[in-house]
Structures are given as structure tokens and as C-alpha cells.
Coordinates of C-alpha atoms in Angstrom, one line a residue:
X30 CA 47.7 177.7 -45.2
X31 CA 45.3 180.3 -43.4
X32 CA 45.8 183.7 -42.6
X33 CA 44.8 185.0 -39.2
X34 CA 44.7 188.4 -38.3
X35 CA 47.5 188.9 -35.0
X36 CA 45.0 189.6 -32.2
X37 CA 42.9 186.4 -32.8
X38 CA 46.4 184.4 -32.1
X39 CA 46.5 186.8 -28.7
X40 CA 45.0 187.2 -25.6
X41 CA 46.6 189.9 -25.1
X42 CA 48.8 192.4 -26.5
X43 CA 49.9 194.9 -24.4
X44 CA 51.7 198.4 -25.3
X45 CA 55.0 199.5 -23.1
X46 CA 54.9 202.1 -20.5
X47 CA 56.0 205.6 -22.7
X48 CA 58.3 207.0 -19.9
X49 CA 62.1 206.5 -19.5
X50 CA 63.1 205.0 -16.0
X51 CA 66.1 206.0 -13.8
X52 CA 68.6 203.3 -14.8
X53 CA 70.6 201.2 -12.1
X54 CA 74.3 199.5 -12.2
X55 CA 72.1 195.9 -11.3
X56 CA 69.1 195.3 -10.6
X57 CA 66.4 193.5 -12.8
X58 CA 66.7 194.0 -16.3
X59 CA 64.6 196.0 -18.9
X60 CA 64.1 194.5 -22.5
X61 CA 65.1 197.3 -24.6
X62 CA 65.2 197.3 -28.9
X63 CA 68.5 196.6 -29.5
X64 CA 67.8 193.1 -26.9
X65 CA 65.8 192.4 -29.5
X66 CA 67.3 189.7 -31.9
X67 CA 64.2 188.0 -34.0
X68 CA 64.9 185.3 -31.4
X69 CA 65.3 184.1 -27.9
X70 CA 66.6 187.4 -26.0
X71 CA 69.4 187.3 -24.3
X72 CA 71.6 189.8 -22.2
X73 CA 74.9 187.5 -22.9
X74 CA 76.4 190.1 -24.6
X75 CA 76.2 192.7 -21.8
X76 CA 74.5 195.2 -23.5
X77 CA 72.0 195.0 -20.5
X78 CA 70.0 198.3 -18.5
X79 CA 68.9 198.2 -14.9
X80 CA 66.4 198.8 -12.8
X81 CA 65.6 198.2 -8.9
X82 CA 62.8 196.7 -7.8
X83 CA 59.9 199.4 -7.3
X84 CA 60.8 200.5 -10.8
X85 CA 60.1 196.9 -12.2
X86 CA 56.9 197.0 -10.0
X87 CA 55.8 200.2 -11.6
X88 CA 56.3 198.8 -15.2
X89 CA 54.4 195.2 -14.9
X90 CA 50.7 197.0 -13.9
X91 CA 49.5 196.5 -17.1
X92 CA 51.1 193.2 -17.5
X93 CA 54.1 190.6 -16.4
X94 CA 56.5 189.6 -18.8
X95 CA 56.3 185.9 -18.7
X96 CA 58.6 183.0 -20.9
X97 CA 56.9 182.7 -24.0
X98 CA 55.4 186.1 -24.1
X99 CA 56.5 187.8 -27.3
X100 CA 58.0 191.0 -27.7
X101 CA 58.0 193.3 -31.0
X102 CA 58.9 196.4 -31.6
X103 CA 56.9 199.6 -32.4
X104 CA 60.0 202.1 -34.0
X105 CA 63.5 202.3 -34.2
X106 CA 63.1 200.1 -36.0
X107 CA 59.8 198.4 -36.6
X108 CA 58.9 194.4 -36.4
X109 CA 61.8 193.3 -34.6
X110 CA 61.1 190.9 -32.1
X111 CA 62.1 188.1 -29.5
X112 CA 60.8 185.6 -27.3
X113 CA 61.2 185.8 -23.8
X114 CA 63.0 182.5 -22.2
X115 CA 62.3 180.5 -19.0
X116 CA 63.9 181.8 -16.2
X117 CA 64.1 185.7 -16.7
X118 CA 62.3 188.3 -14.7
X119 CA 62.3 191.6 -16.9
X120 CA 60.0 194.3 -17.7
X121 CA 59.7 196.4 -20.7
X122 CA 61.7 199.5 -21.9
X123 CA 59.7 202.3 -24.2
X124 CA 58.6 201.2 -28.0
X125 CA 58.2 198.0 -27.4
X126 CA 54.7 195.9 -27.5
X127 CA 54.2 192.6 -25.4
X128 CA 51.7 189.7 -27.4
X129 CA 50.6 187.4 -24.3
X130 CA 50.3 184.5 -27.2
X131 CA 46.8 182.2 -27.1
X132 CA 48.3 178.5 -27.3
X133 CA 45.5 177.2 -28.0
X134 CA 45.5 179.0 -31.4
X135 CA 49.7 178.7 -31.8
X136 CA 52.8 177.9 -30.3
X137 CA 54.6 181.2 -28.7
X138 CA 57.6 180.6 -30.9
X139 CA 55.6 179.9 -34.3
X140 CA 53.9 183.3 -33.9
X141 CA 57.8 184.4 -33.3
X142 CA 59.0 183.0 -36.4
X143 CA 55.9 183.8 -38.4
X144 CA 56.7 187.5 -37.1
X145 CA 60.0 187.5 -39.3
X146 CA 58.9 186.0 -42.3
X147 CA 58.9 188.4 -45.4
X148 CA 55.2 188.2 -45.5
X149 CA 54.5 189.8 -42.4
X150 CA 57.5 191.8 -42.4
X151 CA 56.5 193.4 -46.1
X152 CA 53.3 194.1 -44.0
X153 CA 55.5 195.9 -41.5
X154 CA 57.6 197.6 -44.5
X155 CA 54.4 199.4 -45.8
X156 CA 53.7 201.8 -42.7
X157 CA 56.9 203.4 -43.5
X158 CA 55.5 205.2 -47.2
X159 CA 52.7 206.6 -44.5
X160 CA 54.9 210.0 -44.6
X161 CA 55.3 210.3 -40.6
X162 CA 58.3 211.8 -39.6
X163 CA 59.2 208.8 -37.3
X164 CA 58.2 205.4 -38.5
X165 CA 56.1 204.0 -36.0
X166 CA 53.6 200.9 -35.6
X167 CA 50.4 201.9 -33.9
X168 CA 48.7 199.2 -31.9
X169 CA 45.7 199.2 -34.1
X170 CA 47.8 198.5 -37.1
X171 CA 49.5 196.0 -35.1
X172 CA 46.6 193.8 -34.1
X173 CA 45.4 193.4 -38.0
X174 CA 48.7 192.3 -38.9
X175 CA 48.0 189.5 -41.0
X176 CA 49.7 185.9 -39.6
X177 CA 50.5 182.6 -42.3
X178 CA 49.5 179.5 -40.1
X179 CA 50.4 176.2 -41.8
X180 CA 49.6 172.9 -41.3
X181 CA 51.7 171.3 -38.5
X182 CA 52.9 174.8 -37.7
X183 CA 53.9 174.0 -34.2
X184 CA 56.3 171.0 -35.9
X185 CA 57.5 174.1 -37.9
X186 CA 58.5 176.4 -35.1
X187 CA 60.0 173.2 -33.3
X188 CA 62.7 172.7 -35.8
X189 CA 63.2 176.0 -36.2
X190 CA 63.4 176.4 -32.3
X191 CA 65.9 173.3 -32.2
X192 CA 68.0 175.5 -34.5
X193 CA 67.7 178.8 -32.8
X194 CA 68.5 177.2 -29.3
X195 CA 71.8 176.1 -30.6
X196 CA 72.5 179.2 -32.1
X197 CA 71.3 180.4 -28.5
X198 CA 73.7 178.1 -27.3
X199 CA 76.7 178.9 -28.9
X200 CA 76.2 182.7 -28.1
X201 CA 76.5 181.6 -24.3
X202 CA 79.8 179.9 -24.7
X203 CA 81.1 182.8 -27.2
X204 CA 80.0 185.1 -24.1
X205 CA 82.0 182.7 -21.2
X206 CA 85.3 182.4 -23.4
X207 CA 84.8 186.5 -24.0
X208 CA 84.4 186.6 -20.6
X209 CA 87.1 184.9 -19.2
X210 CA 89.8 186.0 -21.6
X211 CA 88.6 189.6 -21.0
X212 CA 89.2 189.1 -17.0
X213 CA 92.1 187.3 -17.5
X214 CA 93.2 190.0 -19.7
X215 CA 92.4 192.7 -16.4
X216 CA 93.9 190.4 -14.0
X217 CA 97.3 190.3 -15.7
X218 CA 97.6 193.6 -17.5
X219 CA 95.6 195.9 -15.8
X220 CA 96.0 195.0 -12.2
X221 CA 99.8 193.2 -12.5
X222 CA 99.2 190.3 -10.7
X223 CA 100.1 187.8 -13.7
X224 CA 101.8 184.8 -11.8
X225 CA 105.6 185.9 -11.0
X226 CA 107.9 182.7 -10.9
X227 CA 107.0 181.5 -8.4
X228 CA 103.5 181.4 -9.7
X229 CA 101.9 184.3 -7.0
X230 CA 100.4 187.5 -8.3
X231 CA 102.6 189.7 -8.9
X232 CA 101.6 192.7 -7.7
X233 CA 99.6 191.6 -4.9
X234 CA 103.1 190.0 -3.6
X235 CA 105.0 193.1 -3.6
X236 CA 106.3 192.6 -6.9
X237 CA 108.7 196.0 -8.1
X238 CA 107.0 198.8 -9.7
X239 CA 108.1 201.7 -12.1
X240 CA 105.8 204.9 -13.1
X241 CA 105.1 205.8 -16.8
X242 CA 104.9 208.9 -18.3
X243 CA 103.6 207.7 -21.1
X244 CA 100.3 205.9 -19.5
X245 CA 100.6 208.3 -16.5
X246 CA 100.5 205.2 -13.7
X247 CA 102.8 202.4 -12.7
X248 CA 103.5 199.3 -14.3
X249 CA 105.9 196.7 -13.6
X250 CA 109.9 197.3 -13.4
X251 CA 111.1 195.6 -16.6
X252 CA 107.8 196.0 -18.7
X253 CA 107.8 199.1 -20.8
X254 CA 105.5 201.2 -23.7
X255 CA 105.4 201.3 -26.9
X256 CA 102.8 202.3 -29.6
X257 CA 100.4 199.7 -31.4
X258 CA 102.4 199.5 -34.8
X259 CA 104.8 198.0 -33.0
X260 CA 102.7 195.2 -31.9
X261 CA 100.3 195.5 -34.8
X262 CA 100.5 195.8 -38.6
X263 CA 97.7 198.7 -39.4
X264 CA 95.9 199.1 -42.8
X265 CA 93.1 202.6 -42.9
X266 CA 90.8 201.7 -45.2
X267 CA 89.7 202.8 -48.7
X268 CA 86.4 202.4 -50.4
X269 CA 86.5 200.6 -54.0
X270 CA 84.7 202.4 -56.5
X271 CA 81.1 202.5 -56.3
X272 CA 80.5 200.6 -59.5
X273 CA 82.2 197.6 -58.4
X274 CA 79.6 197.2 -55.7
X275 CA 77.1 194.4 -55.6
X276 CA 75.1 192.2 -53.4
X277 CA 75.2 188.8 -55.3
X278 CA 78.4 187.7 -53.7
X279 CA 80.5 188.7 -56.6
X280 CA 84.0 189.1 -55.8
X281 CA 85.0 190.2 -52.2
X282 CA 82.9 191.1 -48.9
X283 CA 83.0 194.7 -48.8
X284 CA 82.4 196.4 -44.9
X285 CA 82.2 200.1 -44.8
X286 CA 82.1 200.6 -40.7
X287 CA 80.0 199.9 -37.7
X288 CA 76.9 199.5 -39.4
X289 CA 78.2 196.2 -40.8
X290 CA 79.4 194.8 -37.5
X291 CA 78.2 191.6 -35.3
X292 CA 78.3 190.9 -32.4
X293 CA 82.5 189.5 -32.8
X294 CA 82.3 189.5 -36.8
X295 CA 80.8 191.4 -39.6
X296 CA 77.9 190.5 -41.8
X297 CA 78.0 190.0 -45.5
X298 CA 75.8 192.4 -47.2
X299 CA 77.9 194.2 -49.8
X300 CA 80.8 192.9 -52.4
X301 CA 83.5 194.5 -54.7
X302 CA 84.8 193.3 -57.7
X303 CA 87.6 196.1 -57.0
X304 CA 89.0 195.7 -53.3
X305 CA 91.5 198.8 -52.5
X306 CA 92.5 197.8 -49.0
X307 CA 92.4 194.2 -47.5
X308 CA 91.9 192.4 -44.3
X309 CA 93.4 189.4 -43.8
X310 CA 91.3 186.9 -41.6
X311 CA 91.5 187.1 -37.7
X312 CA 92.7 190.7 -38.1
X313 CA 90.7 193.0 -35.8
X314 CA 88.5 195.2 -37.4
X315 CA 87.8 198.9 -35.8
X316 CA 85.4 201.5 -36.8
X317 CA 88.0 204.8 -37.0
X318 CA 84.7 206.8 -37.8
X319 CA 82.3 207.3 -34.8
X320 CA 81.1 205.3 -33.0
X321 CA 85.2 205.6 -33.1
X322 CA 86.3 201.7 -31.5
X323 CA 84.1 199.6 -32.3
X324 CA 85.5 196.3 -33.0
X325 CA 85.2 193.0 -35.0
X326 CA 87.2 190.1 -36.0
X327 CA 87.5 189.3 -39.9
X328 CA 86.1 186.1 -40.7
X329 CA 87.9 185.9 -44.0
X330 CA 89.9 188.0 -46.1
X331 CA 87.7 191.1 -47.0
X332 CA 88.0 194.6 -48.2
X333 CA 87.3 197.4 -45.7
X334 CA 86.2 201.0 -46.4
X335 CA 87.1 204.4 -45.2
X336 CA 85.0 203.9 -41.9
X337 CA 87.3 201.1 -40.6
X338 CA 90.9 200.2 -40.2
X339 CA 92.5 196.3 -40.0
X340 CA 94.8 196.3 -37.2
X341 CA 96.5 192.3 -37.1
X342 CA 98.8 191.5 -34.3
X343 CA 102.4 190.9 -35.5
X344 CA 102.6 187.5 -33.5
X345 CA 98.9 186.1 -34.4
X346 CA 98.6 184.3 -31.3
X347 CA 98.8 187.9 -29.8
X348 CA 95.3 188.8 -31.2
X349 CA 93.2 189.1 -28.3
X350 CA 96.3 190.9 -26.4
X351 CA 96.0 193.7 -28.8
X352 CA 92.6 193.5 -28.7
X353 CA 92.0 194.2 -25.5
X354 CA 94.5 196.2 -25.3
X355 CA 92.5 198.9 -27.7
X356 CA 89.5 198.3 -25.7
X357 CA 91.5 199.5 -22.7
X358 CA 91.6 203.0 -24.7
X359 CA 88.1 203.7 -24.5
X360 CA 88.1 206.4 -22.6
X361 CA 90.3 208.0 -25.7
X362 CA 88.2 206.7 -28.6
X363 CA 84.9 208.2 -26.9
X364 CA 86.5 211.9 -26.8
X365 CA 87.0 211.4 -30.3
X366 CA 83.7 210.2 -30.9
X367 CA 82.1 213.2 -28.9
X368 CA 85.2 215.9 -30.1
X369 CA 82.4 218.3 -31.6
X370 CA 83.3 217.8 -34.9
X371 CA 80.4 216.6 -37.2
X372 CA 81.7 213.5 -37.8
X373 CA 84.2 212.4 -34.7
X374 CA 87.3 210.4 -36.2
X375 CA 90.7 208.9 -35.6
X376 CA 93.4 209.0 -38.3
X377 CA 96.0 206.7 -39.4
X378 CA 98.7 208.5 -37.5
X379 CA 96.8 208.8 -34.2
X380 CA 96.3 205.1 -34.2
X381 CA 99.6 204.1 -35.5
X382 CA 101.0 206.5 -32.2
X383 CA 98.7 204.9 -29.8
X384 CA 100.3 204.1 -26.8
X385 CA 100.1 200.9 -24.9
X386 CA 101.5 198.5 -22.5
X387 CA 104.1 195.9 -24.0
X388 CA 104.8 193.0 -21.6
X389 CA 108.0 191.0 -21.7
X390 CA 108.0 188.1 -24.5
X391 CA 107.5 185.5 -21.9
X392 CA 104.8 187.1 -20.4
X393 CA 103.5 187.5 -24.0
X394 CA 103.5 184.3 -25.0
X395 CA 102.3 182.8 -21.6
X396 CA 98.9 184.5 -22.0
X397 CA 99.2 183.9 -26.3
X398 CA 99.1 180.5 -25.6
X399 CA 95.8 180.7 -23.3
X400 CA 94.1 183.0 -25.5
X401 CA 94.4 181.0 -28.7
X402 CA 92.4 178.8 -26.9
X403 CA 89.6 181.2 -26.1
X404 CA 89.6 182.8 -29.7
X405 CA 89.5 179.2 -31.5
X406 CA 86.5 178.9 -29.7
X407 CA 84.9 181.7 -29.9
X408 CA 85.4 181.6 -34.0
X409 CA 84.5 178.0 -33.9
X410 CA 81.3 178.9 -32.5
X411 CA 80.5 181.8 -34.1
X412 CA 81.0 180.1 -37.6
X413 CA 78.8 177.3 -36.4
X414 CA 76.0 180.3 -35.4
X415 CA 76.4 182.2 -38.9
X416 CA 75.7 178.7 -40.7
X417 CA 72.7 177.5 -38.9
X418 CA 71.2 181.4 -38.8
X419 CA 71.7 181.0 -42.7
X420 CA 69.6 177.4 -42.6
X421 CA 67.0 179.0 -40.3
X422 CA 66.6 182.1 -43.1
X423 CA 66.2 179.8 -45.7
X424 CA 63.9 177.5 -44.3
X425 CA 61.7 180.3 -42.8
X426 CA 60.4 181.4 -46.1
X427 CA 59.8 177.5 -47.3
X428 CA 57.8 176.5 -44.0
X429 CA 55.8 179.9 -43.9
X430 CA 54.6 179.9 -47.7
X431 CA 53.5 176.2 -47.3
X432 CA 56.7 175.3 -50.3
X433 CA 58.0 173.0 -46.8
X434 CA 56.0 170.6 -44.9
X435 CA 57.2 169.0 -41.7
X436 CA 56.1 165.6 -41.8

């Protein structure tokens, strides 16, 4: 093994225009930090920002983003970085760098994986005992960063590509089966035009409609409101005591709020040897501290903190019903969020109290029956993802210290 300093593995590396740019509804996308995933990146999730096209045009002069340019960032936080893939037209957002990557010294994705190994990112770690007020990675800094190339390193990032492309993979088909039971979701229960029996939409077909106090609009005759615990069984959480915690995996996952959150479930960090409150799997985890709605799933059964609350559907297969019900009250959980306060909350009562639509059962169980679908999928994939992310983390370390040799 050789170590290479990062602008000898560049022909390039570019720093990100400094100004913020008027943002559009659609348009071409900008990679910001938090599109930034230590792999390929990926708008799939639709955390996405726009801008039109003289914008873009303004933000490539001092270089186009091209697939298998890589992209790190400078603060906010430091040395996180992602790949860009075939197909996608972007340009950069603020505090971000662009490494135009010399293949004839590496392979784009080794230099991405080599990025996130401990050795570089110990490198990275180090700026922040500099004492600035804002942890930041100058350019200079940046370009004597010091990269581990093995032997057969583009074999390396090969395997290690093969594995992030399914993980890649399985975030696209989490994001269709998302997407789908979300608009089916709209369809039905927002705009009413679930199929009547004689299978037309039922609104759209003059189907009767009745106005609720409640939600302030009309739903349809027969359908009424009720609040979530009577859909719902709802648990507020308590934290353990602090001298129960560990990070060894001994006893049960422990999530605190937000900050533990996934993309649709939490990551393992902490464990108690003294759970208080429990989630039981598939429940829906929400954040009840701001960012007030924020939600996961529970992988497993897991002990949740004062920052979040398990709400599980009554009828399981009504999961995603309830779930997107509560997304449907976002407008509510962002007041709360933003209510002045220092910290913006929601309590037990509010929530238990929280109105929402309640559909008749066969209506219930006609969309409970599509859903379950969606979800097992969605978990199935997910699962898949957390396992080959954990193969990936262990192998990283093995291939990059020279311990692992592709053969």
C-alpha cells in the first residue's frame, strides 16, 4: 500500500460557487450536503432543490459536474461525499468541493470509498481541534489529504461498487412502493375518489358529500372523525437511566429522537440494559420534539426516549393508513415546531386528541390489504440495504489497510 496525497489522484478539484441561488419547484437539480450519502447520490427520496436553467448555467463556469466526478463536503459537516451517477445533470449547492478524478491514477469510485475509510476520515477529524468557530475544510487542506491506494484497488472499489449499487438499488424500489402507496393514499383519502361499488371514483362521480367541523371540509356521507387513539395505540417515551447506556449492543436499541432516524427506520447507535418504554416492531416512530413529525418505522422491538412517541395501528395491516394519515397533519406539527418556545413540542394529550379521517371498515381493509403489500416491500428492502451497508463498513477498513486482497 502507497499513500498519495488527493490532488496527485485529481485533475481537478474545484471549490463550489459561495452564493445561495433563488430555488425553483423543478427545474435541474443542485447537489446539496444532506444529498450527500458516502455513495452514489440520489434524489429518490425527494429531498431535492431546484433551479432553472440560467441559474445552472451560472454555477458550471468553473466546472461541469460529470458522472464519476466526486463530490465532498467542506462543513456542516466535513468529508461526507458521493459520486455522481450516469445520467444526471446537476450543479453544485454552497460547501461543497467537486474532485474531477485522474483515472489514469484511480478509479472514480476507489477514491470515493478511500474518502470514507477511517484513515482519511481521522485526517478529516483533526481540523476540528483547529479552534474555528465553524469547522470547515479549506481547499489547501483538502488537496494534501493523504489517500491509501492498494494493490488491485480498482478490483476493490468494484466489489464494493457491486454492493453499493444494490443498496442503490433497493433505495429506488423503497422510493416507487413509497411512492405509490403515498398517491394512492391521496387518491382515496384526500381527494375521495376511492372506487365506489361500482368501481368509479367516488367523488369524481358525484358521489354524496357531508361537511366536518372537525377537519373544517367535506368528506364523504357515511365516513366520519375520530382521534388517532382510536385507530392507534400511543406510547410517549421515557429515557432509561443514563447508566444503562452503552454502544456494544448490550441489551436493547435505545433511540432518543430525530437524530437517530433513516431514511424509513432508525439506526443502531445506542443500547439500554434498562428499557422504560417499548416499541414494538412495525410501530411508527415520531419525533414529538422538534423537528415535531418526523417519522420512522421500528425495525424491531426497541426502547424510545423522551424525544419520540410509538404510535402502532390497532389493525397492523392499517399501518401505513395511520401513517399517512399523521403526515397529512403537517401543517399542524410545523406550528408546533416553529411555536416560539425554545424547544417546540407536542404532548401525549395533543397527539392522543389528534383528529383524523376514519373511513368505513371496508374501505379500511380494501386499501390494508394493498398496502401490506407496499410495506412488506419496503421493509424487505430496507433490511436487505442495512445488511449489505453493514458488509460494505466492514470490508472498507480490511481492503483499505491492505488486511483484504481482491484476488
Amino acid at each position: 500500500m502507497r499513500k498519495v496525497k488527493l490532488e496527485e489522484l485529481c485533475t481537478a478539484i474545484i471549490d463550489c460557487p459561495h452564493s445561495t441561488p433563488k430555488w425553483q419547484e423543478s427545474g435541474i437539480p443542485v447537489v446539496r450536503n444532506f444529498n450527500l450519502n458516502n455513495s452514489y447520490i440520489s434524489f429518490s427520496d425527494g429531498n431535492v432543490s431546484y433551479v432553472d436553467e440560467d441559474t445552472y448555467q451560472q454555477r458550471i463556469q468553473r466546472a461541469i459536474p460529470e458522472p464519476g466526478d466526486v463530490v465532498i463536503s467542506r462543513e456542516a459537516p466535513m468529508g461526507v461525499v458521493g459520486i455522481i451517477p450516469e445520467g444526471m445533470k446537476c450543479c453544485m449547492g454552497q460547501r461543497l468541493v467537486l474532485l474531477k478524478v485522474d483515472r489514469s491514477q484511480c478509479a472514480p469510485t476507489y477514491l470515493l470509498y478511500a474518502l470514507t475509510s477511517e484513515y482519511v476520515q481521522t485526517q478529516i477529524r483533526r481540523i476540528d481541534t483547529r479552534g474555528s468557530i465553524v469547522s470547515n475544510i479549506d481547499l489547501d487542506t483538502l488537496r494534501e489529504l493523504e489517500i491509501p491506494i492498494v494493490e488491485n484497488s480498482e478490483e476493490a472499489a468494484n466489489l464494493l461498487d457491486v454492493i453499493s449499487r444494490k443498496i442503490e438499488m433497493n433505495t429506488k424500489i423503497i422510493a416507487e412502493l413509497e411512492s405509490v402507496a403515498r398517491s394512492v393514499y391521496d387518491y382515496w383519502f384526500t381527494q375521495f375518489d376511492f372506487p365506489d361499488e361500482h368501481g368509479n371514483p367516488y367523488r369524481s362521480s358525484g358521489g354524496a358529500m357531508t361537511y366536518s367541523k372537525a377537519l373544517h371540509r367535506d368528506i364523504p356521507a357515511g365516513w366520519s372523525v375520530g382521534s388517532l387513539a382510536m385507530m392507534a395505540n400511543i406510547i410517549m417515551g421515557q429515557s432509561p437511566s443514563g447508566d444503562s447506556y452503552n454502544e456494544t449492543g448490550d441489551g436493547m436499541p435505545f433511540f432518543q429522537g430525530k437524530a437517530d432516524f433513516g431514511i424509513h427506520y432508525p439506526t443502531r447507535r445506542v443500547y439500554t440494559t434498562q428499557p422504560q418504554r417499548i416499541a414494538e416492531e412495525d410501530s411508527i416512530l415520531m419525533s414529538v420534539r422538534a423537528p415535531v413529525g418526523a417519522m420512522n418505522f421500528a425495525a424491531e422491538q426497541c426502547c424510545i426516549g423522551r424525544g419520540l412517541a410509538s404510535i402502532q395501528s390497532i389493525s397492523r395491516s392499517n399501518r401505513l393508513f395511520v401513517y399517512f394519515s399523521l403526515e397529512h397533519c403537517s401543517s399542524l406539527f410545523n406550528a408546533l415546531s416553529n411555536n416560539g418556545t425554545t424547544f417546540g413540542a407536542i404532548d401525549g394529550r395533543t397527539l392522543h386528541d389528534l383528529q383524523i379521517i376514519i373511513p368505513p371498515k371496508e374501505i379500511q381493509e380494501q386499501f390494508s390489504r394493498m398496502s401490506e403489500f407496499w410495506y412488506s416491500g419496503i421493509k424487505t428492502a430496507s433490511k436487505e440495504s442495512a445488511r449489505l451497508a453493514a458488509l460494505r463498513d466492514r470490508l472498507l477498513p480490511l481492503l483499505m489497510n491492505g488486511q483484504a486482497v481482491i484476488e
